[in-house]
mmCIF file of C-alpha atoms in Angstrom:
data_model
loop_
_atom_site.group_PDB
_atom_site.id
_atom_site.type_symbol
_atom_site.label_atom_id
_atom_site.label_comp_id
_atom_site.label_asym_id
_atom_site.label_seq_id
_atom_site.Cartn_x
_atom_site.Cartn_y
_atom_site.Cartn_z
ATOM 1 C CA UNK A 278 -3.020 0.258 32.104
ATOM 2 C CA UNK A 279 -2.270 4.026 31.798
ATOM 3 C CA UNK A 280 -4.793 4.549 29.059
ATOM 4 C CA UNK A 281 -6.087 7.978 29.817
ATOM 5 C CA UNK A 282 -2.070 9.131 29.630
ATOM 6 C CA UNK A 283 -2.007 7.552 26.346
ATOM 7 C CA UNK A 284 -4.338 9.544 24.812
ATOM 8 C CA UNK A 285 -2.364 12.218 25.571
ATOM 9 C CA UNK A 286 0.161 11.155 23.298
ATOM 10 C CA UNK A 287 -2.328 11.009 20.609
ATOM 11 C CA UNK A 288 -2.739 14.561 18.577
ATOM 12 C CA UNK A 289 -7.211 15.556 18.673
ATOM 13 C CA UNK A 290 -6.797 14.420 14.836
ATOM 14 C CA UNK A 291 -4.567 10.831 15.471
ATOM 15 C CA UNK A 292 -6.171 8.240 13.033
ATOM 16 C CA UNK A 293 -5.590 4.577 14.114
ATOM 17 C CA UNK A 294 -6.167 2.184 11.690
ATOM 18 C CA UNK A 295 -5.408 -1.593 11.172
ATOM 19 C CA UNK A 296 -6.647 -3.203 7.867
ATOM 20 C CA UNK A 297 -7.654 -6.260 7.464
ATOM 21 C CA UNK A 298 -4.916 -8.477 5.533
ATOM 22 C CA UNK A 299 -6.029 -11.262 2.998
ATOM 23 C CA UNK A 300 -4.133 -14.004 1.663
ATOM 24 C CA UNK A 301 -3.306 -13.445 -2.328
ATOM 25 C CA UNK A 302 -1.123 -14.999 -5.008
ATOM 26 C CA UNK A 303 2.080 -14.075 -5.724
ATOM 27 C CA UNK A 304 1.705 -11.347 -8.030
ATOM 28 C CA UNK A 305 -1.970 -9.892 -6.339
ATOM 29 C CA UNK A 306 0.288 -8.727 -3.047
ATOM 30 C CA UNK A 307 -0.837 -4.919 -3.746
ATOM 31 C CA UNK A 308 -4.462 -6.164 -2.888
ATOM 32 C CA UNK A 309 -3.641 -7.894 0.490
ATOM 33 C CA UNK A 310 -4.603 -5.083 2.942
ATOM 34 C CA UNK A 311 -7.399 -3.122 2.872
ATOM 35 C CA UNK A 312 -7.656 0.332 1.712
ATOM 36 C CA UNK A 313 -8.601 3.607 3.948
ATOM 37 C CA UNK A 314 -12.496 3.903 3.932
ATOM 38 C CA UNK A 315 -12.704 -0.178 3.486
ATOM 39 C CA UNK A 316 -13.341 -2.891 6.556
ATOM 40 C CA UNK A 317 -11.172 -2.590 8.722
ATOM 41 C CA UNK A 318 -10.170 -4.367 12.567
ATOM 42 C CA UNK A 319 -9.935 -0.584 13.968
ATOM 43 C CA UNK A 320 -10.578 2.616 11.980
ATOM 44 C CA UNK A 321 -10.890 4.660 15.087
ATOM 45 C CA UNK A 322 -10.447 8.630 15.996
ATOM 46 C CA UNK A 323 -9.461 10.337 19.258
ATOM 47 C CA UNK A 324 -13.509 10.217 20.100
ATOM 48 C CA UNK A 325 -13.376 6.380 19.664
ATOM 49 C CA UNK A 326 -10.615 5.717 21.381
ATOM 50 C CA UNK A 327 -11.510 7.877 23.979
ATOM 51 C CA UNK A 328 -14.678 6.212 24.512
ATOM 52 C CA UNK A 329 -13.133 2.428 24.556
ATOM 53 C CA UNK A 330 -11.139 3.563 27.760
ATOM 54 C CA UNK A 331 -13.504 5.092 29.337
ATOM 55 C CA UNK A 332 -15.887 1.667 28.391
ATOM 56 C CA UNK A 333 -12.354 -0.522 29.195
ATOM 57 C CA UNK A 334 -12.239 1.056 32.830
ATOM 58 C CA UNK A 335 -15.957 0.362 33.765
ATOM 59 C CA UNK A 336 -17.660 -2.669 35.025
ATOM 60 C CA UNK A 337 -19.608 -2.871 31.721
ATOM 61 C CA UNK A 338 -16.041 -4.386 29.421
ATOM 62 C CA UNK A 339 -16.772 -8.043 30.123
ATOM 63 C CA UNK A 340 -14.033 -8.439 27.481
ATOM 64 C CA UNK A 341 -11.464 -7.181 30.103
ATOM 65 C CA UNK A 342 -13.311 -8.190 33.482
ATOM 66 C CA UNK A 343 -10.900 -9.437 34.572
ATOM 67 C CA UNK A 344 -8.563 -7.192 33.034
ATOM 68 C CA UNK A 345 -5.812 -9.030 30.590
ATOM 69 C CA UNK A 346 -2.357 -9.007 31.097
ATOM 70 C CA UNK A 347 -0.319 -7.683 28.212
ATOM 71 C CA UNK A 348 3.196 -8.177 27.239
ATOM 72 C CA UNK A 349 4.114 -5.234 23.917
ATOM 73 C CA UNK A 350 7.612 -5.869 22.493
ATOM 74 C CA UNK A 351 8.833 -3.357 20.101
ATOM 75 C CA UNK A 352 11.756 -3.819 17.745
ATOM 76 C CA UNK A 353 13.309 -3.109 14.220
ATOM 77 C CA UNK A 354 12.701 0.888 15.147
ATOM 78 C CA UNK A 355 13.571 3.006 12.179
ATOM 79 C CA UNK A 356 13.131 6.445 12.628
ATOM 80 C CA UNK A 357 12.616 8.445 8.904
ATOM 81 C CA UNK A 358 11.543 12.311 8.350
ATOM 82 C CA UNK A 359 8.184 13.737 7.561
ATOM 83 C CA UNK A 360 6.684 16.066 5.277
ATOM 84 C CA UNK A 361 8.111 18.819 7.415
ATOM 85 C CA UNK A 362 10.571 19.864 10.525
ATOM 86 C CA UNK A 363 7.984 18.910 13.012
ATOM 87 C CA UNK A 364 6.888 15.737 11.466
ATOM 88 C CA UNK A 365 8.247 12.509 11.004
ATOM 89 C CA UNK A 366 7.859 9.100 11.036
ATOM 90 C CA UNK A 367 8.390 6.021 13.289
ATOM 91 C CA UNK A 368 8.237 2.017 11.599
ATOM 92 C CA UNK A 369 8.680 -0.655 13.879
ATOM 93 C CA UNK A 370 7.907 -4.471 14.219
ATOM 94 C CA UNK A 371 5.909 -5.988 17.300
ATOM 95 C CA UNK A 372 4.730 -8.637 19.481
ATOM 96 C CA UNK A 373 1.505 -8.511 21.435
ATOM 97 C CA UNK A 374 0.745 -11.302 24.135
ATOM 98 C CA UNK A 375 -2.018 -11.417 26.213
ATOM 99 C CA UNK A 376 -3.646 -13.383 28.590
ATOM 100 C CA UNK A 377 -6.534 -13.736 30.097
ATOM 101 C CA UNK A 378 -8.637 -16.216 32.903
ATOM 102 C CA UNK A 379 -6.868 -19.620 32.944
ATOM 103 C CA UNK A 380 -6.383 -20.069 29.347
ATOM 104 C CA UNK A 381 -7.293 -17.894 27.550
ATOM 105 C CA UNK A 382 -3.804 -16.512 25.183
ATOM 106 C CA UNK A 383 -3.557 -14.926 22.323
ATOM 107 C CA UNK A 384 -0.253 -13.211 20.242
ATOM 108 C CA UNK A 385 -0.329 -10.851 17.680
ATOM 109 C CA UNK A 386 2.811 -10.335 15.800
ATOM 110 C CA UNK A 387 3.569 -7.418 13.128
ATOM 111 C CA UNK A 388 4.780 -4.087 12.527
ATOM 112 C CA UNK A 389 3.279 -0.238 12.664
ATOM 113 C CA UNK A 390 3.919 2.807 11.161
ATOM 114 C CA UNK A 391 3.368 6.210 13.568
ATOM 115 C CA UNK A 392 3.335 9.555 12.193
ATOM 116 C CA UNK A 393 4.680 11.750 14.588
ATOM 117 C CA UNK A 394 4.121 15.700 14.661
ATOM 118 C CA UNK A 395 5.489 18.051 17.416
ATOM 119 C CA UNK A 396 2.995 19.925 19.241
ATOM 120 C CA UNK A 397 3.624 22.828 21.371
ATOM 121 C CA UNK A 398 6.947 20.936 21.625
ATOM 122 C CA UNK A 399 6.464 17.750 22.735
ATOM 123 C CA UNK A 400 5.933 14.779 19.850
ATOM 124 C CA UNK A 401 2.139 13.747 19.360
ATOM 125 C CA UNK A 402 0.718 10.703 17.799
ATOM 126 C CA UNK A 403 -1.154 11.994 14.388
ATOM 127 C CA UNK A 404 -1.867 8.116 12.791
ATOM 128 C CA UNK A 405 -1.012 5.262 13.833
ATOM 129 C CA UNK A 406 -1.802 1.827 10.712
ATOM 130 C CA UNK A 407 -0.798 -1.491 12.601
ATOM 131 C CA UNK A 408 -0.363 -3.965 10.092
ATOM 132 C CA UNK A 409 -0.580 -7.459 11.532
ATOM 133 C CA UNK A 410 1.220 -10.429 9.920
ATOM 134 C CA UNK A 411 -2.127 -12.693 10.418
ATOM 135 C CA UNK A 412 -4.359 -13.088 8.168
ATOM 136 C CA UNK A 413 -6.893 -14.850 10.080
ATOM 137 C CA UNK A 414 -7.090 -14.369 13.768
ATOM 138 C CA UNK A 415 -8.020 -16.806 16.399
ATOM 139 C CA UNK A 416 -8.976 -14.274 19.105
ATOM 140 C CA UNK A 417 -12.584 -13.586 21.196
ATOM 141 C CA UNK A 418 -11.971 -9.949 20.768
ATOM 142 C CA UNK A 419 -9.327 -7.139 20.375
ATOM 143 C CA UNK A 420 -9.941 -5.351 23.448
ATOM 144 C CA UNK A 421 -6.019 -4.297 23.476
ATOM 145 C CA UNK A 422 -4.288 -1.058 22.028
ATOM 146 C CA UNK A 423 -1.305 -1.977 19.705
#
């Protein structure tokens, strides 16, 4: 629950996006997620972001009063180059679990793609698009970071 040290992984321009995914035919794949600028679960900037931790760590998040516990496993990393020297790029599959009250589970299972760029030498956060393998999601609320 380090949140506010999170965001200082996250460069003052990060962009963190998951679409939303929709079931198609075989064939109609390249119209499963949705595009930049369309719905989306989070299309959120530092601001945002900023604003749902500072909201998360008040008494006024009933979503996470009492707080959930989280489990993140991270695999399949793949680390490729960017556009430049101090860019690059970070894939990777996950596992979210969370629980909450007595009963109260939910798992969220896909994969993310970070854009990385260095910043006064250490490496920043510049976009983050979580792609989850769901396409329909049984959950009261995503009140978690991916």
């Amino acid at each position: 629950r380090r949140f506010v040290e999170w965001l200082d992984l996250l460069t003052e321009d990060v962009h963190y996006w998951m679409p939303i995914r929709s079931t198609r035919s075989r064939g109609d794949e390249a119209g499963e997620l949705t595009r930049e600028n369309e719905h989306a679960y989070f299309d959120e900037d530092k601001k945002s972001l900023s604003m749902r931790v500072k909201k998360w760590q008040s008494a006024f998040s009933w979503s996470e009063n009492p707080p959930s516990r989280t489990r993140h496993l991270v695999s399949n990393i793949r680390l490729r180059p960017g556009a430049t020297e101090t860019s690059a790029v970070v894939d990777c599959g996950f596992v979210v679990y969370r629980s909450r009250l007595a009963a109260d589970e939910d798992l969220w299972v896909g994969g993310r793609e970070d854009s990385l760029r260095k910043i006064d030498g250490h490496w920043k956060i510049a976009r983050r698009k979580i792609v989850l393998d769901q396409s329909v999601l049984q959950s009261k609320n995503l009140s978690v970071f991916f």
